mmCIF file of C-alpha atoms in Angstrom:
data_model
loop_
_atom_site.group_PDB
_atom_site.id
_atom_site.type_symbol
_atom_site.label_atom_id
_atom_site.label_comp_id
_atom_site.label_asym_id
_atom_site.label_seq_id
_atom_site.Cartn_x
_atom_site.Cartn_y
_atom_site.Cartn_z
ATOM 1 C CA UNK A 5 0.667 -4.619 3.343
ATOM 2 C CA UNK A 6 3.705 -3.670 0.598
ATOM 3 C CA UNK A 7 2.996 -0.181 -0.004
ATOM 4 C CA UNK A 8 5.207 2.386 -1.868
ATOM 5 C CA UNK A 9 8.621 2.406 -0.873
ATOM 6 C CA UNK A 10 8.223 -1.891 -0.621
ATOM 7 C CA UNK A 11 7.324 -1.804 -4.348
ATOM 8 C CA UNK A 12 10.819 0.697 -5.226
ATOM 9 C CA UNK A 13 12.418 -1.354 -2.735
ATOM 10 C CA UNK A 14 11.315 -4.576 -4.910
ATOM 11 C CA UNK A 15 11.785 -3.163 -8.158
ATOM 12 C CA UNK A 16 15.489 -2.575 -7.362
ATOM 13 C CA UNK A 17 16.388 -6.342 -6.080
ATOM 14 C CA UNK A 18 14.424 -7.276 -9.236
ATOM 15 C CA UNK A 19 17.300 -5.090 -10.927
ATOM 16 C CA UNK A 20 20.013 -6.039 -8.611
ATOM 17 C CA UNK A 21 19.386 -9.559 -8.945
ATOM 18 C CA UNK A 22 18.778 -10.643 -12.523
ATOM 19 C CA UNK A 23 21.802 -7.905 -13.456
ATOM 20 C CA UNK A 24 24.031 -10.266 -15.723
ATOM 21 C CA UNK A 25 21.326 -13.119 -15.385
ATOM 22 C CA UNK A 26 19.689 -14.942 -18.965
ATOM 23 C CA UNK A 27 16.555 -16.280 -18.491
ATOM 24 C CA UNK A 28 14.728 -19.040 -21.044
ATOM 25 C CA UNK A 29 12.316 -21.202 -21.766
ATOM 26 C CA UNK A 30 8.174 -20.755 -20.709
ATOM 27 C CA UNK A 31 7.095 -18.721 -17.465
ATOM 28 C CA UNK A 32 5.811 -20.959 -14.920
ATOM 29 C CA UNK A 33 2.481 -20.626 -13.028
ATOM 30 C CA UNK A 34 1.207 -21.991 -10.072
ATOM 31 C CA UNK A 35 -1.826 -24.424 -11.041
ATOM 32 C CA UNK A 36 -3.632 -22.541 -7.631
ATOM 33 C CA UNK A 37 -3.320 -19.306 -8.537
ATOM 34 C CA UNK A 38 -6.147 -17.951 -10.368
ATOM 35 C CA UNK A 39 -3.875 -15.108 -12.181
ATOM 36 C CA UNK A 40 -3.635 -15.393 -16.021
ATOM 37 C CA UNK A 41 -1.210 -17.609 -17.653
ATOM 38 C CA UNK A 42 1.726 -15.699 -19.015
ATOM 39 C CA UNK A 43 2.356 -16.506 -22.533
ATOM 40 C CA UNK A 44 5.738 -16.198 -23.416
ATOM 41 C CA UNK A 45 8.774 -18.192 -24.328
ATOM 42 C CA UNK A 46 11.836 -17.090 -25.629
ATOM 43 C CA UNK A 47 15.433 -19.724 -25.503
ATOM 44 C CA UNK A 48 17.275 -16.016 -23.646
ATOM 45 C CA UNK A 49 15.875 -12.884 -22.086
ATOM 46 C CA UNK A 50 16.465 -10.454 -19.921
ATOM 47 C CA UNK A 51 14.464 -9.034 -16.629
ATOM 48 C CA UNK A 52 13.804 -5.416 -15.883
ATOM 49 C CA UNK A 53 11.532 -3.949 -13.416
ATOM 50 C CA UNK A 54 10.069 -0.086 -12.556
ATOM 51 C CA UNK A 55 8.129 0.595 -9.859
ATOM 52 C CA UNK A 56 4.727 3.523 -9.795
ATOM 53 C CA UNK A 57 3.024 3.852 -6.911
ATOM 54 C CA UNK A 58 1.772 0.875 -5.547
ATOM 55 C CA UNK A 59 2.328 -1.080 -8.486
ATOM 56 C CA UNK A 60 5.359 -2.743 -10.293
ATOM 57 C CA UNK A 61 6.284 -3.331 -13.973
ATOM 58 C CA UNK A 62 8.221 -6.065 -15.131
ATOM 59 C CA UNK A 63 9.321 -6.359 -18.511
ATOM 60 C CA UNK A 64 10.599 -9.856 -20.272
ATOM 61 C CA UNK A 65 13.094 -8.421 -22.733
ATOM 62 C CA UNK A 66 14.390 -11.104 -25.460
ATOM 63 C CA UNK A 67 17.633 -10.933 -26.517
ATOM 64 C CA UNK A 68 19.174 -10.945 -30.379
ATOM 65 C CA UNK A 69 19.189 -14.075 -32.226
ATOM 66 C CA UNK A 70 16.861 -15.357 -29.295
ATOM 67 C CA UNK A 71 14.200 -18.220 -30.426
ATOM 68 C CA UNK A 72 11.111 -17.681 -31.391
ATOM 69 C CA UNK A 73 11.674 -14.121 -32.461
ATOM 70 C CA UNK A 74 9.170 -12.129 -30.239
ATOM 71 C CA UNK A 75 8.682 -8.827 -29.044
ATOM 72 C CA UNK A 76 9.444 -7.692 -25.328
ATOM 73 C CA UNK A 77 6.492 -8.682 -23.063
ATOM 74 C CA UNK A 78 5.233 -6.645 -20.061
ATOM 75 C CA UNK A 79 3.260 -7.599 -17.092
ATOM 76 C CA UNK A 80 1.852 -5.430 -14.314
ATOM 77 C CA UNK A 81 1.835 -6.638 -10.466
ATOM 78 C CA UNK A 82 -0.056 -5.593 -7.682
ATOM 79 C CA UNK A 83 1.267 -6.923 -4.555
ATOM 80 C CA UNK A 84 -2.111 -7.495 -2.545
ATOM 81 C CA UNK A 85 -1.310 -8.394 1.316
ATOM 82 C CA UNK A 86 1.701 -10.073 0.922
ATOM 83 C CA UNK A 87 3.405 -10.189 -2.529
ATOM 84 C CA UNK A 88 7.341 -10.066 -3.021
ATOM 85 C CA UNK A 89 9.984 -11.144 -5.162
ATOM 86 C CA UNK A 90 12.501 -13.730 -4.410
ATOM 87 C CA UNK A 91 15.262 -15.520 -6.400
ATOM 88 C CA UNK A 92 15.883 -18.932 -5.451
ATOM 89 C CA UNK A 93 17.659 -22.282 -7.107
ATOM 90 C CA UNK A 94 15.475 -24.194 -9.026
ATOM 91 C CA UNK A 95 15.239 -26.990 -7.220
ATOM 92 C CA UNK A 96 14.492 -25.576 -3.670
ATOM 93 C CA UNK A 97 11.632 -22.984 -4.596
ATOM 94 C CA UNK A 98 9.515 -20.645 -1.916
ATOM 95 C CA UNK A 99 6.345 -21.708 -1.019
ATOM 96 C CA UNK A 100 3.666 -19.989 -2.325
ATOM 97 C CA UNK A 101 5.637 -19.187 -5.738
ATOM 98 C CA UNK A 102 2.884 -18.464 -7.561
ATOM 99 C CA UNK A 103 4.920 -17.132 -10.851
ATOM 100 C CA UNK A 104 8.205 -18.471 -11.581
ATOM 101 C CA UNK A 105 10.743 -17.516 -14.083
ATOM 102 C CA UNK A 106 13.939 -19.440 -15.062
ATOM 103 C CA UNK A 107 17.327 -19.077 -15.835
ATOM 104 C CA UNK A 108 18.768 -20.732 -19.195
ATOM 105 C CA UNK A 109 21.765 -23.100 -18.916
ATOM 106 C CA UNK A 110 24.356 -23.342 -18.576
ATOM 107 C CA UNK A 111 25.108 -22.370 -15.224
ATOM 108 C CA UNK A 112 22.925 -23.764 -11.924
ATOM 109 C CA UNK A 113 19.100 -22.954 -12.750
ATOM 110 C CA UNK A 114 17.645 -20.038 -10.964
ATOM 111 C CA UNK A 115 13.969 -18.831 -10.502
ATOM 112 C CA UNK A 116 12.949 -15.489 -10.227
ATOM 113 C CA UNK A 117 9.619 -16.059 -7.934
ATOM 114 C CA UNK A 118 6.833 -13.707 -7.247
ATOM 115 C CA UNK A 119 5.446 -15.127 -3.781
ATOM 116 C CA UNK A 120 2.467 -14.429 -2.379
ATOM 117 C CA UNK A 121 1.510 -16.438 0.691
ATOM 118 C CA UNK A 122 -1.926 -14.683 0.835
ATOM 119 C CA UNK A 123 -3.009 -14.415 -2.604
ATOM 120 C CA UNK A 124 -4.059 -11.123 -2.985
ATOM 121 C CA UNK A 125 -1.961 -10.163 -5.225
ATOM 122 C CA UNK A 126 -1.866 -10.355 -8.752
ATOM 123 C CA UNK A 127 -0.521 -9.645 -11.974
ATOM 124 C CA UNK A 128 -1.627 -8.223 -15.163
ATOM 125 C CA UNK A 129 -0.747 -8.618 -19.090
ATOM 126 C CA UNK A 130 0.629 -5.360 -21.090
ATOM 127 C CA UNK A 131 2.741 -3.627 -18.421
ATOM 128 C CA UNK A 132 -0.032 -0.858 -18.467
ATOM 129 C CA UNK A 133 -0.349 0.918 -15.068
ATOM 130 C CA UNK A 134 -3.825 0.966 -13.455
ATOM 131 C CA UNK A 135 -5.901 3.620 -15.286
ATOM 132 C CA UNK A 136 -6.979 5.813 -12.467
ATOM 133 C CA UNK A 137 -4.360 6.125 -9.985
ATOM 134 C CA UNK A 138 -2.806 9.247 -9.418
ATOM 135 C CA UNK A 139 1.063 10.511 -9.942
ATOM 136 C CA UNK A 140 3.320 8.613 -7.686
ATOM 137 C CA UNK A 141 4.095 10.433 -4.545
ATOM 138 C CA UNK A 142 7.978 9.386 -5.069
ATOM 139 C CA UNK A 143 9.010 9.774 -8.273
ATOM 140 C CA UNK A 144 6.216 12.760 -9.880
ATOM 141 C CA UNK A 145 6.407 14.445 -6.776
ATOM 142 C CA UNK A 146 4.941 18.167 -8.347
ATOM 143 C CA UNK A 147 2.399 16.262 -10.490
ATOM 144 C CA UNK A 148 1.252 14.430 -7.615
ATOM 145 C CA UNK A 149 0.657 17.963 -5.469
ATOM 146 C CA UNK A 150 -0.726 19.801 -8.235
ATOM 147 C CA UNK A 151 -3.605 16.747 -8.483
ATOM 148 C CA UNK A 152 -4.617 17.247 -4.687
ATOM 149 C CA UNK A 153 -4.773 20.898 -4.526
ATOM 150 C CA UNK A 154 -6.317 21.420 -7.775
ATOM 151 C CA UNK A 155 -9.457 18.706 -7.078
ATOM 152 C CA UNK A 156 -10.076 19.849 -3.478
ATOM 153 C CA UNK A 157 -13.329 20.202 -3.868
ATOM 154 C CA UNK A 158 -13.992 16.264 -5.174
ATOM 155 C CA UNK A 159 -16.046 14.588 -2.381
ATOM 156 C CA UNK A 160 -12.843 11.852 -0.899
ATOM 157 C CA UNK A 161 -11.702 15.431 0.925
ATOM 158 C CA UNK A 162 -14.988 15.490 2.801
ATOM 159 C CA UNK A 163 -14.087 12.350 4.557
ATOM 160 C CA UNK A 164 -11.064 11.910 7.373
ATOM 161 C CA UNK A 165 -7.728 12.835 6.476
ATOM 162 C CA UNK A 166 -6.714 9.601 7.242
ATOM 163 C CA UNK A 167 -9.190 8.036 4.827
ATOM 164 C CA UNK A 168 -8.375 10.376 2.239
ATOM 165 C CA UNK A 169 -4.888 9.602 2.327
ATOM 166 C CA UNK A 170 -5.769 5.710 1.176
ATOM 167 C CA UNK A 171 -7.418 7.257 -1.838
ATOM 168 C CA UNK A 172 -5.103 6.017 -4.627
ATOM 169 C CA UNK A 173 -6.297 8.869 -7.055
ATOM 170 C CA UNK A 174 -4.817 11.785 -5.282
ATOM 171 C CA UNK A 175 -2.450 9.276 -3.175
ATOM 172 C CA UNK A 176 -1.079 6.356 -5.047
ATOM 173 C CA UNK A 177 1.837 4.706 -3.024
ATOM 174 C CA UNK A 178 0.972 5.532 0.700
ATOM 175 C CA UNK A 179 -1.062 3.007 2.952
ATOM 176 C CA UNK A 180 -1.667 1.679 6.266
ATOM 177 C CA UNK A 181 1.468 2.504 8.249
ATOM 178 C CA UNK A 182 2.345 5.908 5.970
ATOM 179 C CA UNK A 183 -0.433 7.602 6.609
ATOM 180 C CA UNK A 184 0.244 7.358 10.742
ATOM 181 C CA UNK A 185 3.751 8.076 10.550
ATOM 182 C CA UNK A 186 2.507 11.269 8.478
ATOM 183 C CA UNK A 187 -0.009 12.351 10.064
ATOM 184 C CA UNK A 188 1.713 11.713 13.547
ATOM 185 C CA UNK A 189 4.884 13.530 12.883
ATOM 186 C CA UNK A 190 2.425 16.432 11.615
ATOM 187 C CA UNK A 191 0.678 16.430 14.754
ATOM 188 C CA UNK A 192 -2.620 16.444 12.690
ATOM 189 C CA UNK A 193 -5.923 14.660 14.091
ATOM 190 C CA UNK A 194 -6.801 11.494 12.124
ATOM 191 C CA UNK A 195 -10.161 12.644 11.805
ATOM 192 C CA UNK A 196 -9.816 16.258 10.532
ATOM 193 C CA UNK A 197 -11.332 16.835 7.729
ATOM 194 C CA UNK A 198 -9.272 16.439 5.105
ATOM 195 C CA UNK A 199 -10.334 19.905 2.917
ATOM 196 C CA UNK A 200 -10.361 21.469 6.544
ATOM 197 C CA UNK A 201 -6.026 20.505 6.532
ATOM 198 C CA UNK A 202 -5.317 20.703 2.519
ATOM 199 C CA UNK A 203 -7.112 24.272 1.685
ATOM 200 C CA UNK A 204 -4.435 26.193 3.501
ATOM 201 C CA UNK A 205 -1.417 24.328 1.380
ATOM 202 C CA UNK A 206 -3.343 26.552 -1.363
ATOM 203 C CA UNK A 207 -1.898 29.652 -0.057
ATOM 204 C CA UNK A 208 1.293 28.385 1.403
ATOM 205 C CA UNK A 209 4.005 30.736 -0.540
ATOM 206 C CA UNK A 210 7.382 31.083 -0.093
ATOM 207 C CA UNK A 211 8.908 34.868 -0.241
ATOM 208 C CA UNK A 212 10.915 35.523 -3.858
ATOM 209 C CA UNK A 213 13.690 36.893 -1.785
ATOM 210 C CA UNK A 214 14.407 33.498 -0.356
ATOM 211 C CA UNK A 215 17.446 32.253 -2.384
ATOM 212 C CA UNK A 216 16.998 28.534 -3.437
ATOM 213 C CA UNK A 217 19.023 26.835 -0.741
ATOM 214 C CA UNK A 218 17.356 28.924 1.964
ATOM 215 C CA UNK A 219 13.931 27.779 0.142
ATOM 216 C CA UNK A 220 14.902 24.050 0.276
ATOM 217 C CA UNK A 221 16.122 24.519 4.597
ATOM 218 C CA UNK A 222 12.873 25.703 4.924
ATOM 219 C CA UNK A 223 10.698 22.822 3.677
ATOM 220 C CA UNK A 224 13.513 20.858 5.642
ATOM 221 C CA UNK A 225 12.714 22.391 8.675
ATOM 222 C CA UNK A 226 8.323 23.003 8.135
ATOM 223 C CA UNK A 227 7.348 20.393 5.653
ATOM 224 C CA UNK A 228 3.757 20.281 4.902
ATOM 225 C CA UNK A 229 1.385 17.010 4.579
ATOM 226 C CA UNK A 230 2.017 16.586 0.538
ATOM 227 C CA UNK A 231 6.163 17.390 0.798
ATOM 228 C CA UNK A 232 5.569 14.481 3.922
ATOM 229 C CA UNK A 233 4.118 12.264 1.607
ATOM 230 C CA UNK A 234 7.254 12.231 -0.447
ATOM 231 C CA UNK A 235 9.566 12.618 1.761
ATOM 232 C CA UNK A 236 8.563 9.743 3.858
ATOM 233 C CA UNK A 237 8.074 7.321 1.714
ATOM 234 C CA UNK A 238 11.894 8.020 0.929
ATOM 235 C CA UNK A 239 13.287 6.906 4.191
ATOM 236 C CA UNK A 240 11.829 3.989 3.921
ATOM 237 C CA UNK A 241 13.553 3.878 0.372
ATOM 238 C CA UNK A 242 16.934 4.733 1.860
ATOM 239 C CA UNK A 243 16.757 2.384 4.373
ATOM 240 C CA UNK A 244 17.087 -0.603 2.179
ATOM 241 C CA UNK A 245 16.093 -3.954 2.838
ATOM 242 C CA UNK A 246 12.896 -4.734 2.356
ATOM 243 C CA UNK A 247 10.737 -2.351 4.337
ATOM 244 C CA UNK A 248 7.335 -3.529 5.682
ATOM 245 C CA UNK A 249 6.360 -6.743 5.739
ATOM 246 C CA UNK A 250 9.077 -9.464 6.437
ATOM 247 C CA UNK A 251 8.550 -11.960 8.866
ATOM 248 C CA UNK A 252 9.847 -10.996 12.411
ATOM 249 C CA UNK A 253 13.693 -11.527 13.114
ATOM 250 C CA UNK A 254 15.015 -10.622 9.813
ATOM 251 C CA UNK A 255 17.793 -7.656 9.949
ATOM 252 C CA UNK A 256 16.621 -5.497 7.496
ATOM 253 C CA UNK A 257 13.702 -5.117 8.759
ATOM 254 C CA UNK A 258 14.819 -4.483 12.501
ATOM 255 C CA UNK A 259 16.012 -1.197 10.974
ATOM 256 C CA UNK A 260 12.415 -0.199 9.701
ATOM 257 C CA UNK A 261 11.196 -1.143 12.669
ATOM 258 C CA UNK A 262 13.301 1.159 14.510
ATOM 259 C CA UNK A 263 12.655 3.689 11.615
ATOM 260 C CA UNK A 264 8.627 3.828 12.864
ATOM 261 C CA UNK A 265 7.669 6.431 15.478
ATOM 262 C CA UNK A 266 3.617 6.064 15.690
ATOM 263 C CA UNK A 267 2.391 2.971 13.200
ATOM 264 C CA UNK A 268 1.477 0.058 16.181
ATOM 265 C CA UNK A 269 3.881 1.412 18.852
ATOM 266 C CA UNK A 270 3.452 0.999 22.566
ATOM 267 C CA UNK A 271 1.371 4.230 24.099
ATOM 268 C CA UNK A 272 -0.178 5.027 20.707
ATOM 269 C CA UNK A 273 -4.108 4.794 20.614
ATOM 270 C CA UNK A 274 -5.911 3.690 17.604
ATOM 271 C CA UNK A 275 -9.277 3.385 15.831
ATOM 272 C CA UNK A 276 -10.687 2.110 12.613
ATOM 273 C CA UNK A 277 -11.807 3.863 9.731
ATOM 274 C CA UNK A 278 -15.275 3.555 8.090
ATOM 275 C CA UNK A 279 -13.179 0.855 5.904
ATOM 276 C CA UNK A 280 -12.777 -1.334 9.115
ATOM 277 C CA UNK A 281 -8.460 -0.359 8.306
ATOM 278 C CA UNK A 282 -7.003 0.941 12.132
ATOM 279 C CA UNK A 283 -5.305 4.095 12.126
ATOM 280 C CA UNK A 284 -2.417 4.601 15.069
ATOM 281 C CA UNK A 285 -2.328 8.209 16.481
ATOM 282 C CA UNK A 286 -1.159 10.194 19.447
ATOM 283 C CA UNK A 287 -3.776 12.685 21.232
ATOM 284 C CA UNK A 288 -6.927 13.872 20.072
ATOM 285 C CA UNK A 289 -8.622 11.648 17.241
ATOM 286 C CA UNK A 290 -10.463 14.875 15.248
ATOM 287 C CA UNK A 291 -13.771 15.631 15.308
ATOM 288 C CA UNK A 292 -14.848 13.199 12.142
ATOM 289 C CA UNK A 293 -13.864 10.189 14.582
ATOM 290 C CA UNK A 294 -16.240 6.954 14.508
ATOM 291 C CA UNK A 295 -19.206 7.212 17.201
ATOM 292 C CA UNK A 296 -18.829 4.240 19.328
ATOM 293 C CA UNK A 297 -15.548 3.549 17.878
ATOM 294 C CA UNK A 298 -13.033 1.641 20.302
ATOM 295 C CA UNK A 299 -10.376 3.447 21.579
ATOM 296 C CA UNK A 300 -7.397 1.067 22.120
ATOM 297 C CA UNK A 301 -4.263 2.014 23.620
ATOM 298 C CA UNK A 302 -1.090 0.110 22.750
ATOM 299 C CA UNK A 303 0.180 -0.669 26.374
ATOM 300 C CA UNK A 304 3.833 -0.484 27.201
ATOM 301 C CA UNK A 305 4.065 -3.202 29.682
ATOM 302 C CA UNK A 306 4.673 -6.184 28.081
ATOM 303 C CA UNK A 307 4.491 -5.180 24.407
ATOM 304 C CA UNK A 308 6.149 -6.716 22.023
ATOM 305 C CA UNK A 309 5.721 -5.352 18.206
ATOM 306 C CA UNK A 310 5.375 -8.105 16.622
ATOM 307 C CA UNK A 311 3.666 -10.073 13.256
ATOM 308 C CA UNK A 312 0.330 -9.626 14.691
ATOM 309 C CA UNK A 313 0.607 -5.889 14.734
ATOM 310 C CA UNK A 314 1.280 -5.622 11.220
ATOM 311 C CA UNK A 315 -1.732 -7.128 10.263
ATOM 312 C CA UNK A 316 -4.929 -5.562 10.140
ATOM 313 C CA UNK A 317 -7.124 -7.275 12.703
ATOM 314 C CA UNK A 318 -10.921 -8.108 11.629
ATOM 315 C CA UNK A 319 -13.861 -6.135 12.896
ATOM 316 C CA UNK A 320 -15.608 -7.154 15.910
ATOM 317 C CA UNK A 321 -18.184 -9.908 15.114
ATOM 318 C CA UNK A 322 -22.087 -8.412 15.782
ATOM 319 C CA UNK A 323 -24.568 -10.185 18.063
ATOM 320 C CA UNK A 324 -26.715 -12.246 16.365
ATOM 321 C CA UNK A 325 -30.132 -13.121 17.398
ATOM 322 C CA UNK A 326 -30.956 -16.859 17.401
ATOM 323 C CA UNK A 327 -32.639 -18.321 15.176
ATOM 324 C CA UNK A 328 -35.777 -18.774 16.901
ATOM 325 C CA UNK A 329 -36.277 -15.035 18.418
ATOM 326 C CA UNK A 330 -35.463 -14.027 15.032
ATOM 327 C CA UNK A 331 -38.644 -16.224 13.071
ATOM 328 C CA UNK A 332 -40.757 -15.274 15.939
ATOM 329 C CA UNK A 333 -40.272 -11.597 15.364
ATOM 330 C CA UNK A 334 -40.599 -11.620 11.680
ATOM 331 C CA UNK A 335 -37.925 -10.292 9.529
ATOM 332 C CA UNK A 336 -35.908 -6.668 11.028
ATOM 333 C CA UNK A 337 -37.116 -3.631 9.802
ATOM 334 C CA UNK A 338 -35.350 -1.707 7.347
ATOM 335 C CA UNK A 339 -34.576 1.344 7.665
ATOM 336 C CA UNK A 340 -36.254 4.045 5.564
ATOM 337 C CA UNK A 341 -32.952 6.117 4.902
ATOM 338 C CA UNK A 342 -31.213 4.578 2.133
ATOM 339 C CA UNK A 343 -27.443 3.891 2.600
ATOM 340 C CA UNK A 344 -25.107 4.874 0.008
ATOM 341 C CA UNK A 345 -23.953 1.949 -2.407
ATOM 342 C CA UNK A 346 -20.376 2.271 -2.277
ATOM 343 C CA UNK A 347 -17.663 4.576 -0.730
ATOM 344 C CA UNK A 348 -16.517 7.673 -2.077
ATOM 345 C CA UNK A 349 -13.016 7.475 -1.416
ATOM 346 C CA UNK A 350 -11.553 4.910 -3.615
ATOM 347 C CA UNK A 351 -9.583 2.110 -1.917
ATOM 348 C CA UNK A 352 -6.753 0.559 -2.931
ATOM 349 C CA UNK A 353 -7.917 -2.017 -5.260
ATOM 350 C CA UNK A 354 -5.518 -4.852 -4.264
ATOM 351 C CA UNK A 355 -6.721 -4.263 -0.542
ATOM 352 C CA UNK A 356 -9.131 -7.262 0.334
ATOM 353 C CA UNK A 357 -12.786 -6.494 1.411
ATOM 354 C CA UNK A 358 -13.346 -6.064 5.238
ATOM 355 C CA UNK A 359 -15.784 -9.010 6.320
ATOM 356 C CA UNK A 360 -19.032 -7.581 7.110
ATOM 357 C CA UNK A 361 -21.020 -7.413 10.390
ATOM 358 C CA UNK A 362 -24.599 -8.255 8.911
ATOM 359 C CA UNK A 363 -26.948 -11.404 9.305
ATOM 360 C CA UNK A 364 -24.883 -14.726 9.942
ATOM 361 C CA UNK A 365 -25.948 -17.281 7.120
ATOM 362 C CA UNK A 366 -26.424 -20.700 8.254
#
């Protein structure tokens, strides 16, 4: 799934790509795609983009004397599973281009495409960013530190690090395969508590007679969790390309796969989290750990990191009783405790719901 540094990454070739580029008539929608219409139309504009977080702004920017005079429009996009931009002739379009825009003669007709082959994603009128989610992690680096350590005590840090560091409010822009390469170069337990690990960045101080070069070698050389969060997410940044996500064989992303060090490598174990997402680690898996979780190994003989590892794999179907044992024994009895209604760390909101493991219907 696109997470931080793919949405930067994406916001630049948005840049790069319609640099010099004028763009007219309507926007274009896929008839399947249940995302609004975009209404706007304008005979020349111009394309921008900015990326926050896991999300990305584009803005449709007319241009002077341009027809009908109109105001610059913005839309929001959340990239689900699988979104990304592509710009392609007109007449040989992706599949799955769910939202196309063109460029005006004369010259050979372009499309700028947002593709999404899972359709997940989705985008959003107004160019406002998602009320709710926290500074970005690579561009508001001290407001994003300042906004863990000062709501410690909210209940998301009761939960697994690893969970915690999904939770868009204090984490917006890391996911799946950040949070393992994080928490693995760290050496930290998946399932530590997460106040248990954050409480003692509250007294981390750096002596006043360090001069400020001598202060920045040392966070080179000790970095905690929150300057890891930034600083990670920037690698995959400088690498260029794409980052996660492209289908297997393509260049730039040989180099981020190179880049990874724990995130679905051969020897790593992993579990899932109470959100049914697996977490890749090395050693012990913390004392907040699923009961009964499986413990997977990635073997080394004969593994090949591959598409299939980059997706999330479903949870493990439940027995169910047949039909007949099940009328002859009456409904199951429910238990007494209640469960909570909904988690209290706050997912991603593009990530789709894990299937659950309850009664089959017919």
């Amino acid at each position: 799934m696109p997470e931080g540094p793919e949405l930067h990454l994406a916001s630049h070739f948005v840049n790069e790509a319609c640099k010099g580029l004028v763009f007219g008539g309507c926007v274009d929608k896929s008839p399947i795609s249940r995302n609004p219409e975009v209404p706007f139309e304008s005979s020349a504009y111009c394309i921008s983009a900015s990326a926050r977080g896991k999300e990305l702004r584009l803005i449709l920017s007319p241009l002077p004397g341009a027809q009908p005079p109109r105001e610059p429009l913005a839309l929001t996009f959340h990239f689900g599973m699988s979104g990304s931009f592509q710009l392609a002739p007109g007449d040989a379009l992706p599949p799955h281009a769910h939202l196309r825009f063109y460029t005006a003669p004369p010259g050979p007709r372009l499309a700028l495409c947002f593709v999404d082959i899972r359709r997940f994603g989705r985008w959003d009128l107004g160019g406002r960013w998602q009320p709710g989610r926290g500074p970005c992690v690579l561009l508001e680096y001290e407001q994003f530190r300042k906004n863990v350590l000062r709501n410690l005590a909210d209940k998301a840090f009761d939960r697994p690090i690893c969970e915690a560091l999904l939770d868009q409010r204090f984490f917006n822009g890391i996911g799946n395969y950040l949070r393992a390469e994080i928490l693995h170069r760290l050496k930290i337990p998946p399932f530590q508590k997460a106040r248990t690990v954050l409480e003692a960045l509250q007294q981390r101080r750096q002596s006043p007679e360090l001069t400020l070069s001598q202060k920045i070698r040392a966070k080179l050389r000790n970095p905690d969790l929150l300057e890891l969060c930034h600083s990670v997410p920037k690698e995959v940044v400088q690498l260029g390309g794409k980052g996660y996500g492209p289908e297997s064989g393509e260049e730039d992303f040989a180099a981020f796969r190179a880049w990874l060090r724990c995130y679905s490598i051969p020897g790593m174990s992993s579990l899932r989290d109470r959100h049914g997402r697996t977490i890749w680690f090395q050693g012990d898996a913390g004392p907040l750990a699923p009961k009964g979780g499986t413990f997977r190994m990635k073997k080394f003989k004969g593994a090949q990191w591959g598409p299939e590892d980059r997706v999330e794999d479903p949870p493990l179907p439940s027995k169910a009783r047949s039909r007949t044992r099940r009328a002859r024994r009456g409904p199951p009895e429910q238990p007494t405790a209640q469960q909570p209604k909904g988690p209290s760390i706050q997912q991603d909101p593009e990530d789709p719901p894990v299937p659950g493991t309850g009664k089959r219907t017919g």
